[in-house]
Short mmCIF file of C-alpha atoms and ligand atoms in Angstrom, two decimals:
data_model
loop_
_atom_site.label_atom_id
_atom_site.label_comp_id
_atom_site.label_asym_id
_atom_site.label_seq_id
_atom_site.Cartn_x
_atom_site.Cartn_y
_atom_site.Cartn_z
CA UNK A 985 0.00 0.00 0.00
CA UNK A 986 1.73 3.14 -0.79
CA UNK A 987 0.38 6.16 1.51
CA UNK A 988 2.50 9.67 1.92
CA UNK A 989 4.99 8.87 4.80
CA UNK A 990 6.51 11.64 7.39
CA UNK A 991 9.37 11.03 8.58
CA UNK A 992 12.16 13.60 10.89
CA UNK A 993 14.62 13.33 13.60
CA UNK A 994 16.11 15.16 16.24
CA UNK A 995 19.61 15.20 17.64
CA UNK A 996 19.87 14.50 21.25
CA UNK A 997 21.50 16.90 22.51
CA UNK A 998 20.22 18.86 25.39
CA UNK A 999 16.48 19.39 27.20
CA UNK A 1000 14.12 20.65 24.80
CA UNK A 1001 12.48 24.41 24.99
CA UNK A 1002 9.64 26.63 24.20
CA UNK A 1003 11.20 27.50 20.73
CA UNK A 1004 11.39 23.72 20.01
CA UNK A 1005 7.52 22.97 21.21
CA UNK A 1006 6.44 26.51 18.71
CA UNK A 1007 8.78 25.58 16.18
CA UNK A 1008 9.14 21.47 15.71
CA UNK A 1009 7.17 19.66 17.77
CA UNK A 1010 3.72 21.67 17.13
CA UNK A 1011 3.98 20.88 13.38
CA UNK A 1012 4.70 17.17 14.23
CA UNK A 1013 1.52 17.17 16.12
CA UNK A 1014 -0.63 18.47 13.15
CA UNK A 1015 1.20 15.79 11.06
CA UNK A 1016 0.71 12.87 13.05
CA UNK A 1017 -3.22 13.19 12.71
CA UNK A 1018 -2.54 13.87 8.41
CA UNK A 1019 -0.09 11.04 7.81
CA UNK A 1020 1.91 8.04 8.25
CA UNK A 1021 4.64 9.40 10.93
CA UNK A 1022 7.89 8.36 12.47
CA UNK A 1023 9.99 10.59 14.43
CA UNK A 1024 13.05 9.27 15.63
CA UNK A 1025 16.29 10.38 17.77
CA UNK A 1026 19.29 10.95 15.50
CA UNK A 1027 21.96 9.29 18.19
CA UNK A 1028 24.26 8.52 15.69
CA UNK A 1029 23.86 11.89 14.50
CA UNK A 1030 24.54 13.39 17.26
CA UNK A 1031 27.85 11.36 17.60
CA UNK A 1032 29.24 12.73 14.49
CA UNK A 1033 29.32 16.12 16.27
CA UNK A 1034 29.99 14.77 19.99
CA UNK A 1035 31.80 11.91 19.79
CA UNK A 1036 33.81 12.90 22.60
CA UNK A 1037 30.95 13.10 24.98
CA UNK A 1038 29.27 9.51 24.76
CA UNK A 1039 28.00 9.91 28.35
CA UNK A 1040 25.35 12.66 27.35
CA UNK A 1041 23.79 10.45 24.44
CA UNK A 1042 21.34 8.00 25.84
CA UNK A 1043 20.08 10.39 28.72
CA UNK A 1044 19.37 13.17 26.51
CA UNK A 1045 17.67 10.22 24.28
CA UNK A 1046 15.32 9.29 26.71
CA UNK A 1047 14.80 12.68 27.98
CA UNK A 1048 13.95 14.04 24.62
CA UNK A 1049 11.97 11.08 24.07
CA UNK A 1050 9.87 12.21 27.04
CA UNK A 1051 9.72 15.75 25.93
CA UNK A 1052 7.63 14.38 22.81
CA UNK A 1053 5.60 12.99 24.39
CA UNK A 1054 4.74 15.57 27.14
CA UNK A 1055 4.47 17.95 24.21
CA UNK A 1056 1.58 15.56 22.86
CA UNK A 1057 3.49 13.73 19.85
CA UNK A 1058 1.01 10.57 20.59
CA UNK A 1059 2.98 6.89 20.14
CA UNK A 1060 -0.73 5.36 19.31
CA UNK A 1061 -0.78 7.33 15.90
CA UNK A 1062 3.60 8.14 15.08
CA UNK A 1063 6.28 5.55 15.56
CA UNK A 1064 8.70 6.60 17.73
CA UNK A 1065 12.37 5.23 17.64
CA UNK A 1066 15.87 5.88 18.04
CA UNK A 1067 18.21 5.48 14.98
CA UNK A 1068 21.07 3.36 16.37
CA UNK A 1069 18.21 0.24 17.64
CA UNK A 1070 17.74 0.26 13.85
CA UNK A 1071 20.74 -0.81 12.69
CA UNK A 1072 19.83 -1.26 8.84
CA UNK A 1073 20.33 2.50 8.58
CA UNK A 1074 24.08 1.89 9.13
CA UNK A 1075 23.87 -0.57 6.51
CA UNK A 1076 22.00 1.47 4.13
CA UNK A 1077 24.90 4.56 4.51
CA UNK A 1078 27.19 2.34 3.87
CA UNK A 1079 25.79 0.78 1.14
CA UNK A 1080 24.86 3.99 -0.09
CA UNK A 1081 28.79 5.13 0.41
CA UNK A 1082 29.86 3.26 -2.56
CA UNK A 1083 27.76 5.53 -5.12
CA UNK A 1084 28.25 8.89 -3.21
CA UNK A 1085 30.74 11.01 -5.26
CA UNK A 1086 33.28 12.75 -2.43
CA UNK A 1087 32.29 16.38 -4.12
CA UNK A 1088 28.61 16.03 -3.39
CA UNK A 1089 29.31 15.42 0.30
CA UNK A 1090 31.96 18.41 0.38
CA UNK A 1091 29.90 20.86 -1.98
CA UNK A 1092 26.86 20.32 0.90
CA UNK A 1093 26.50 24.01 2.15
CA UNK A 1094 25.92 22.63 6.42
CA UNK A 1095 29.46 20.77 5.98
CA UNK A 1096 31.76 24.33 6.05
CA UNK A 1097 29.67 26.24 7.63
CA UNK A 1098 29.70 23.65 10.77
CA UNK A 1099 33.14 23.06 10.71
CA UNK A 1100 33.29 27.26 10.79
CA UNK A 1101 30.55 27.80 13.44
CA UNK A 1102 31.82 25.00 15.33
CA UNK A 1103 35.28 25.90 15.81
CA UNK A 1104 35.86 24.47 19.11
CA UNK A 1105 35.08 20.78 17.65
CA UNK A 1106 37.27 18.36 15.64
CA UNK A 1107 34.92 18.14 12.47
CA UNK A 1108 37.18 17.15 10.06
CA UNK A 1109 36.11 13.35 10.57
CA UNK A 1110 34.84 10.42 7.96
CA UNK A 1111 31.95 10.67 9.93
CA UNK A 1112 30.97 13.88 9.85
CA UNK A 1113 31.52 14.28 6.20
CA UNK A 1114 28.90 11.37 5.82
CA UNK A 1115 26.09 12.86 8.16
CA UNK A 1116 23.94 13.93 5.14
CA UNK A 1117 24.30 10.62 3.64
CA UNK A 1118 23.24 9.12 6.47
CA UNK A 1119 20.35 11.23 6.82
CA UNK A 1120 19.47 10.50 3.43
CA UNK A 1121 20.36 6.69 4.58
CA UNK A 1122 17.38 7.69 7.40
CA UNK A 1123 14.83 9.06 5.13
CA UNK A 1124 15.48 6.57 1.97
CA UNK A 1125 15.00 3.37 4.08
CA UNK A 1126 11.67 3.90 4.95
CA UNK A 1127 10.98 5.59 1.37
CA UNK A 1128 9.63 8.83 3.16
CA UNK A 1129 8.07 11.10 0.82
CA UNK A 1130 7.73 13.85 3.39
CA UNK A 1131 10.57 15.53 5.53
CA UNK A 1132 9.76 18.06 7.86
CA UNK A 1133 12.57 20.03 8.45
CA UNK A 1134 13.99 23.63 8.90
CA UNK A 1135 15.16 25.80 6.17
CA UNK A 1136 18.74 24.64 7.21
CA UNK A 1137 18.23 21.30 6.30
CA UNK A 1138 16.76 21.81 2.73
CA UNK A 1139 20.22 21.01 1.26
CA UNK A 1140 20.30 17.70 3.26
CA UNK A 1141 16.80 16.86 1.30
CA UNK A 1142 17.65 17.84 -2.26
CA UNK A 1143 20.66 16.00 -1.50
CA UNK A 1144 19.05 12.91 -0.25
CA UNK A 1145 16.81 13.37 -4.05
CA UNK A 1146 20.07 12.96 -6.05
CA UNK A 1147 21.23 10.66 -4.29
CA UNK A 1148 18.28 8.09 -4.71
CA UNK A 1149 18.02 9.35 -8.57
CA UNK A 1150 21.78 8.18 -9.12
CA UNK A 1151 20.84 4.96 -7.17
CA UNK A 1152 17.55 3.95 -9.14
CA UNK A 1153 19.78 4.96 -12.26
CA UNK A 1154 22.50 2.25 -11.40
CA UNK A 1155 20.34 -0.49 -10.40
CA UNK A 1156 16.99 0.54 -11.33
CA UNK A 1157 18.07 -1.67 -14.73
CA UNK A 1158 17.17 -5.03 -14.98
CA UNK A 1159 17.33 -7.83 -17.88
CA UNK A 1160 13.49 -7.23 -20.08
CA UNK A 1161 12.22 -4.40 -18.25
CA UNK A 1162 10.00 -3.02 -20.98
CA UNK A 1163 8.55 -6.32 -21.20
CA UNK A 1164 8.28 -6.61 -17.56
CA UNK A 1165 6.73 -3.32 -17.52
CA UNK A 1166 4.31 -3.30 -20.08
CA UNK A 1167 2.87 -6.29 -17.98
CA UNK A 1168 2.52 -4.51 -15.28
CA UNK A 1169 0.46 -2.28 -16.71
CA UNK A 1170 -1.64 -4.54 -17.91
CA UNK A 1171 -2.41 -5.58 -14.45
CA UNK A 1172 -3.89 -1.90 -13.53
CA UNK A 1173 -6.80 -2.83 -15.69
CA UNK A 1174 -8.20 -1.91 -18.95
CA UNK A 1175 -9.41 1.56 -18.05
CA UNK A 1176 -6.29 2.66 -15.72
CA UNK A 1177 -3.85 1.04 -18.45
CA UNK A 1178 -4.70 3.34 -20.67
CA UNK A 1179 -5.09 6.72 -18.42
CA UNK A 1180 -1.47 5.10 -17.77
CA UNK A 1181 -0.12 4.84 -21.10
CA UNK A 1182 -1.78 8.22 -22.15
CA UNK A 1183 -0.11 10.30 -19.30
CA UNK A 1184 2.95 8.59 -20.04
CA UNK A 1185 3.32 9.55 -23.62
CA UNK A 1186 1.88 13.60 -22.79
CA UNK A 1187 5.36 13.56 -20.38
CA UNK A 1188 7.37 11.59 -22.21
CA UNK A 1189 6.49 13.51 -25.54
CA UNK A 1190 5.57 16.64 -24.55
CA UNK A 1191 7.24 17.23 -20.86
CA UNK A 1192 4.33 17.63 -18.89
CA UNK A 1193 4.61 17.62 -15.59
CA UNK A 1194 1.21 17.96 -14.61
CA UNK A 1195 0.50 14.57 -16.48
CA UNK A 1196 3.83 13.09 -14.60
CA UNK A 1197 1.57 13.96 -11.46
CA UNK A 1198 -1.81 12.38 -12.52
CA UNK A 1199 0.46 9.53 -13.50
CA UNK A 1200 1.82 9.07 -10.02
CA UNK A 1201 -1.18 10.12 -7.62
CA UNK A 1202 -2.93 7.32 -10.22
CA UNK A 1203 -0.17 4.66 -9.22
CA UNK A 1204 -0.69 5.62 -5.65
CA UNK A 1205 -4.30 4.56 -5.65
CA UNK A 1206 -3.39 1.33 -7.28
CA UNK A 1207 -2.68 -0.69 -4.33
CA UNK A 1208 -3.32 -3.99 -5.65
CA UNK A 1209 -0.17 -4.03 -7.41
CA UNK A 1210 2.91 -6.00 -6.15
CA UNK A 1211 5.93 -3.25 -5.14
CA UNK A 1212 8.73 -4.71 -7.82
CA UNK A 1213 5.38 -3.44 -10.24
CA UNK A 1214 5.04 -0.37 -8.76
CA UNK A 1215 8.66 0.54 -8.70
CA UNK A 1216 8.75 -0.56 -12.32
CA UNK A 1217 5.68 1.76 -13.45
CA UNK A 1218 6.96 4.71 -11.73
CA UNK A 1219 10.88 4.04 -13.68
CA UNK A 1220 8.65 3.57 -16.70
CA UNK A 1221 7.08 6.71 -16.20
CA UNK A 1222 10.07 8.84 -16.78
CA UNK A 1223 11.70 5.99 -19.29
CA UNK A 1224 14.50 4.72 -17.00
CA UNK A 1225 14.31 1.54 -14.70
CA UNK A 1226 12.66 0.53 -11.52
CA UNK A 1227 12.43 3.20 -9.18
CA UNK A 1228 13.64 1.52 -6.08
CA UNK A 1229 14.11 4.35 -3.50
CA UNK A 1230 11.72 7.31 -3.53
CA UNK A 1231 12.98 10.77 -3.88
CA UNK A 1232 11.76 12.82 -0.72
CA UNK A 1233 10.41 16.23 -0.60
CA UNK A 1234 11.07 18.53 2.30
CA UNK A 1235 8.04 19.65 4.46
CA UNK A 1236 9.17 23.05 5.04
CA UNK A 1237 8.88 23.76 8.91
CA UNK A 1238 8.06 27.38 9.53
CA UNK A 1239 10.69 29.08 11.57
CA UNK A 1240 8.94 29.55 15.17
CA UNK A 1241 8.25 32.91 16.02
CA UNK A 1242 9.35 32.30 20.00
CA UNK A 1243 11.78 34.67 21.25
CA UNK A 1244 14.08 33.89 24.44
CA UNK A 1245 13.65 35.68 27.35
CA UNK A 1246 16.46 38.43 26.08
CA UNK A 1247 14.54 39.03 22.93
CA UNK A 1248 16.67 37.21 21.06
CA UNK A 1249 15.91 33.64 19.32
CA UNK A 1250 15.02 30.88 21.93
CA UNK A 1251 18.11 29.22 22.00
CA UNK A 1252 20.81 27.14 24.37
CA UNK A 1253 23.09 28.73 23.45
CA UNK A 1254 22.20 32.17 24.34
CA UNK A 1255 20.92 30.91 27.96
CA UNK A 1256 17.30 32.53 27.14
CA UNK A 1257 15.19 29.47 27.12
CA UNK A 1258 12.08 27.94 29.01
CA UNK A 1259 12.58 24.09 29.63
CA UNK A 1260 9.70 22.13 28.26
CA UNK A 1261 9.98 20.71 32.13
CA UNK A 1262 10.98 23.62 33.87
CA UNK A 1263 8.71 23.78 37.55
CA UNK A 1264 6.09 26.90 37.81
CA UNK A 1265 8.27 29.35 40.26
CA UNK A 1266 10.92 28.77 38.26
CA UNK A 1267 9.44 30.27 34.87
CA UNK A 1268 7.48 32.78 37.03
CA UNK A 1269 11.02 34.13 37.88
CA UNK A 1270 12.74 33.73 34.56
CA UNK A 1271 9.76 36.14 33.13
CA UNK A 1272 9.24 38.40 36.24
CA UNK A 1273 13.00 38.79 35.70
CA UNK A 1274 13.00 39.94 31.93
CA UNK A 1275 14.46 42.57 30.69
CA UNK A 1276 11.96 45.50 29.56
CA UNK A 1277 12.26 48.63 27.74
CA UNK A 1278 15.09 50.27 29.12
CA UNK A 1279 13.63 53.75 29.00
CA UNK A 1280 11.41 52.38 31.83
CA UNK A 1281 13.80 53.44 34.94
CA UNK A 1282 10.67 54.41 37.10
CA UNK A 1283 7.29 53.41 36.60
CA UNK A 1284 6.07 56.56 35.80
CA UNK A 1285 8.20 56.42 33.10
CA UNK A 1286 6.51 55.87 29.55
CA UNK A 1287 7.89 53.23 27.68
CA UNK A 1288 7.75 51.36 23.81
CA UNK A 1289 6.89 47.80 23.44
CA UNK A 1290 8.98 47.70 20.11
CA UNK A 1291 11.87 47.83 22.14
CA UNK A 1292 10.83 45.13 25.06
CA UNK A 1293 11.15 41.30 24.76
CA UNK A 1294 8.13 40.91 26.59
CA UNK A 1295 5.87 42.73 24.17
CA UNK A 1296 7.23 39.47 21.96
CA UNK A 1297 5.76 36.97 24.30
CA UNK A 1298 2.52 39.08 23.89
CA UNK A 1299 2.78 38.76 19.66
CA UNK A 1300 2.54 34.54 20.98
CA UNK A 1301 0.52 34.57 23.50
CA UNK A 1302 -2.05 37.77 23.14
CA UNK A 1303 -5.11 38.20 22.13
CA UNK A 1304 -6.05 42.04 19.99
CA UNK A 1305 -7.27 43.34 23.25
CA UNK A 1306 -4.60 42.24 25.37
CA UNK A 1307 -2.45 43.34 23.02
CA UNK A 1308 -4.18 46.91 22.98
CA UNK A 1309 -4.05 46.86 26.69
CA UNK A 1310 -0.27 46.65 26.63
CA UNK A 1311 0.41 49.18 24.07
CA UNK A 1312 -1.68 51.98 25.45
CA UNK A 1313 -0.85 51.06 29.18
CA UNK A 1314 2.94 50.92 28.68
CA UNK A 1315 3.17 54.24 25.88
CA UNK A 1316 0.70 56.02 28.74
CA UNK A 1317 2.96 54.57 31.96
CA UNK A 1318 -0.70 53.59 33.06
CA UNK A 1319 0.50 49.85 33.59
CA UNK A 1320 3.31 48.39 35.28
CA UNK A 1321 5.71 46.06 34.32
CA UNK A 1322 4.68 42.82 36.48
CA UNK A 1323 1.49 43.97 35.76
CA UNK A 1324 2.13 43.56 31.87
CA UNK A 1325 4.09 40.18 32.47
CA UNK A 1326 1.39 38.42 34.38
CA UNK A 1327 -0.70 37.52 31.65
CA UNK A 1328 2.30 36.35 29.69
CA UNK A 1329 3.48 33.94 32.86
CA UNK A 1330 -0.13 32.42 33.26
CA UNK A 1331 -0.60 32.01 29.45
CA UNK A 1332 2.79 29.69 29.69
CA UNK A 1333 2.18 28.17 32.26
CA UNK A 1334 -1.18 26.62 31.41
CA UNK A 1335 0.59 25.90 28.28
CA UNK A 1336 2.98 24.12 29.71
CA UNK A 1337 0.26 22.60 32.84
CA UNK A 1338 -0.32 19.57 30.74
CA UNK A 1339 3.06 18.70 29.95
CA UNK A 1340 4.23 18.73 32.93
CA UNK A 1341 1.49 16.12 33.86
CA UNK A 1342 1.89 14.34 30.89
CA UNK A 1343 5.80 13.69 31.21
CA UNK A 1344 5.57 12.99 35.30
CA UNK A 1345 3.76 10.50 34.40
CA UNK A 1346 6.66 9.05 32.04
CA UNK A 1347 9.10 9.85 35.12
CA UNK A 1348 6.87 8.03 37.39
CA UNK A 1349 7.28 5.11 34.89
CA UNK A 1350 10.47 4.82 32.75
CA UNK A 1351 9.16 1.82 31.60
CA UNK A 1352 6.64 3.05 29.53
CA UNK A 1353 9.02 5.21 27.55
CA UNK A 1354 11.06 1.96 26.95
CA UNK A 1355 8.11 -0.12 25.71
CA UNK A 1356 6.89 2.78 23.32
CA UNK A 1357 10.62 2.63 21.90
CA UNK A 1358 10.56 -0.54 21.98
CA UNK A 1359 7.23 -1.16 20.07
CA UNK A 1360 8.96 1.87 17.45
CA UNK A 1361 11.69 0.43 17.17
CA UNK A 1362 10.37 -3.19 16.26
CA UNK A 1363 8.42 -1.42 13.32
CA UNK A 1364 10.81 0.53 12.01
CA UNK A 1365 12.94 -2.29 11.56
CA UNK A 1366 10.09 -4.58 9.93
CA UNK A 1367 9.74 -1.78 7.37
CA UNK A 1368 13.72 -0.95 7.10
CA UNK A 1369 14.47 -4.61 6.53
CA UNK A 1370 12.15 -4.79 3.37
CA UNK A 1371 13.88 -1.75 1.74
CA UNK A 1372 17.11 -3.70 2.42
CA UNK A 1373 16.34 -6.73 1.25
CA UNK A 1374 15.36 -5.04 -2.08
CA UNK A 1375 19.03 -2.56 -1.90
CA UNK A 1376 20.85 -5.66 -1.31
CA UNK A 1377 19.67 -7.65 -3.88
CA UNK A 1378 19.81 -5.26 -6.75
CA UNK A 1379 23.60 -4.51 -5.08
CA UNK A 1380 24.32 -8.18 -6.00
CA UNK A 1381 24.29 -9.12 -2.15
CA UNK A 1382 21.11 -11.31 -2.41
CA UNK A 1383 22.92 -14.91 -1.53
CA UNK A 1384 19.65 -17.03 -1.58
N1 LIG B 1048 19.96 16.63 10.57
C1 LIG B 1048 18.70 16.84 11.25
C2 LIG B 1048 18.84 18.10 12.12
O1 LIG B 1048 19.92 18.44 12.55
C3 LIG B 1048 18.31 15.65 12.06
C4 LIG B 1048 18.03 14.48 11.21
C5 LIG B 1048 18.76 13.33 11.12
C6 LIG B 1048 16.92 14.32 10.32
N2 LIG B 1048 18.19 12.47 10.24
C7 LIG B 1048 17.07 13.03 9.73
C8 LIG B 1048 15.85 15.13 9.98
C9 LIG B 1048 16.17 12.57 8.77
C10 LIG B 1048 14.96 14.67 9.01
C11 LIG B 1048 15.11 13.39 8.44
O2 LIG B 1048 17.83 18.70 12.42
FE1 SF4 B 1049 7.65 45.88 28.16
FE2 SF4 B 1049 5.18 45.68 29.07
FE3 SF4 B 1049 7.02 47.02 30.45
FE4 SF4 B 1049 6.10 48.00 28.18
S1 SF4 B 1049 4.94 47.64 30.04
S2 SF4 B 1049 8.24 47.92 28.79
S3 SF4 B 1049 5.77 46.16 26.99
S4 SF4 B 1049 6.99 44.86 30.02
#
């Protein structure tokens, strides 16, 4: 059965925050009612970056793990795994090594500008050369047709495209397959045969994409068909071979409009973040403790919420009258600034109220993160496995 498939990750590598839960994990949680999804933690991934700090890995994993899930990423309708308990994705990259030209991996745009940004890390490893291949390696095993992901990642996607188009093109031949495919499109049936065979010639002769599309949304709905037919129909399509992987198109994530508690973007690394976990007083203080317009020595002193952080909790969390209660109250002094935080502190934390029950309960009970893994990672493999035993064969590794 061929339905559209989401699939992301996320490195583990520190609690998750606000910006995450407005950025990420809110756009997983739309998804997972829309499609097929599997989120997983990118340990491996993480390694390419921290080798050096092993003891961080599997805590964070389970931690972020738990995050999800408090956040409301729901195991009953996304599978939820971690990369390394699937261990065919380590196969895949390196099968996948032997086809990858060393230019494309040092032309990707992420691989300088780490190395640069990163200057305090050893990048200049085999490893972390490779970390877009194995992300493609990630996305191409479960022949994900949807990736959401940031706008930093886009390169990683397109990348992942060529790289399946160069491997369909190698192996995607096989001894007859115009007479192997023309059967198979016998077996759609008289009337979608020839809707096939028409859309195929308008792209093939004239280049038209839109037909390309009918062609494929039509293959999609065929599900009685076999995969090795499938694969061949869509190769046949554009006039090639079997298409074995499927080229992946990024989900574009929207960059979240959270700022940190400076102003700034929400982010570690600029200590302005609220933990996904951290307890009530705690956040009360980090926002009763936010900077504010600096004009506002005294409070009689008028003040402009362009220049305050908090006004850009309000843009999140506001409503228009709230918002009109801030502007004229802090342009006319007539509010203070606790006053003007308040709302801001209760609208987080009943935001954050019911993931904080949520992941006690996972605290309470490490085992149920483990069997929710567990159950992931069990069909993740199922579905990995038959993408390998298809890559292997056609890589003349079938010994049967
Ligand atoms: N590289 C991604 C990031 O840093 C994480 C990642 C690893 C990923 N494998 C993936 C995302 C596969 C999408 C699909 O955000
Ligand atoms: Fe910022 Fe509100 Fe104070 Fe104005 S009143 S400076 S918007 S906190």
């Amino acid at each position: 059965m061929f339905v559209d498939r989401v699939l992301s990750g996320m490195r583990p590598t520190g609690a998750l925050h606000l910006g995450h839960y407005h950025g990420v994990l809110k756009n997983w949680i739309r998804l997972q009612h829309e499609f097929e999804c599997f989120f997983f933690v990118a340990d491996w991934h993480a390694l390419t970056t921290h080798y050096d700090t092993p003891e961080i890995v599997e805590q964070n994993a389970w931690d972020m793990v738990i995050d999800w899930l408090a956040a409301g990423v729901d195991p009953s309708q996304a599978t939820l795994f971690i990369q390394s308990r699937v261990p065919q994705h380590a196969e895949l990259h390196l099968l996948l090594s032997m086809i990858t030209p060393l230019g494309w991996l040092e032309r990707v745009p992420t691989y300088k500008d780490q190395q640069e940004k990163l200057s305090d890390r050893d990048l200049s490893t085999y490893g972390f050369l490779g970390y877009p291949l194995l992300q493609s390696a990630d996305i191409l095993i479960y022949r994900a047709n949807r990736v959401p992901v940031g706008d930093d990642q886009v390169p990683h996607i397109e990348f992942t495209r060529e790289i399946a188009r160069r491997f369909n093109h190698i192996y995607g031949r096989e001894p007859g397959f115009e007479a192997k495919a023309e059967a198979a499109v016998k077996k759609l049936g008289a009337k979608r045969a020839k809707l096939y065979r028409e859309l195929r010639t308008k792209f093939l002769e004239q280049g038209e994409t839109a037909a390309l599309e009918a062609a494929h949304a039509l293959l999609e709905k065929a599900q009685n068909l076999a995969r090795g037919d499938r694969e061949r129909l869509f190769g046949y399509l554009e006039g090639g071979g079997k298409m074995i992987l499927t080229e992946p198109q990024a989900l574009l994530t929207e960059a979240s409009k959270m700022p940190g508690l400076d102003g700034q973007k929400m982010s570690k690394s600029y200590d302005n973040t609220v933990g996904l976990r951290d307890d009530p007083d705690n956040i009360t203080k980090k926002i009763r403790t936010m900077p504010t317009d600096p004009a506002r020595v005294k409070r009689t002193d008028p003040g402009d919420p362009a220049k305050c952080p908090v006004w850009q909790l309000h843009l999140v969390y506001s409503d228009d009258t709230r918002k009109q209660w801030v502007q004229q109250g802090c342009r006319s002094a007539g509010i203070g600034c606790l006053e003007c935080k308040q709302p801001v502190i209760d609208a987080v934390l009943s935001e954050m109220k019911p993931m904080r029950e949520r992941a006690q309960r996972y605290l309470d009970d490490p085992t149920l993160v483990k069997s929710i893994i567990a159950d992931g990672c069990e069909k993740a493999q199922k579905l990995a496995e038959e993408t390998m035993r298809e890559v292997r064969a056609v890589m003349g590794l079938d010994y049967r």
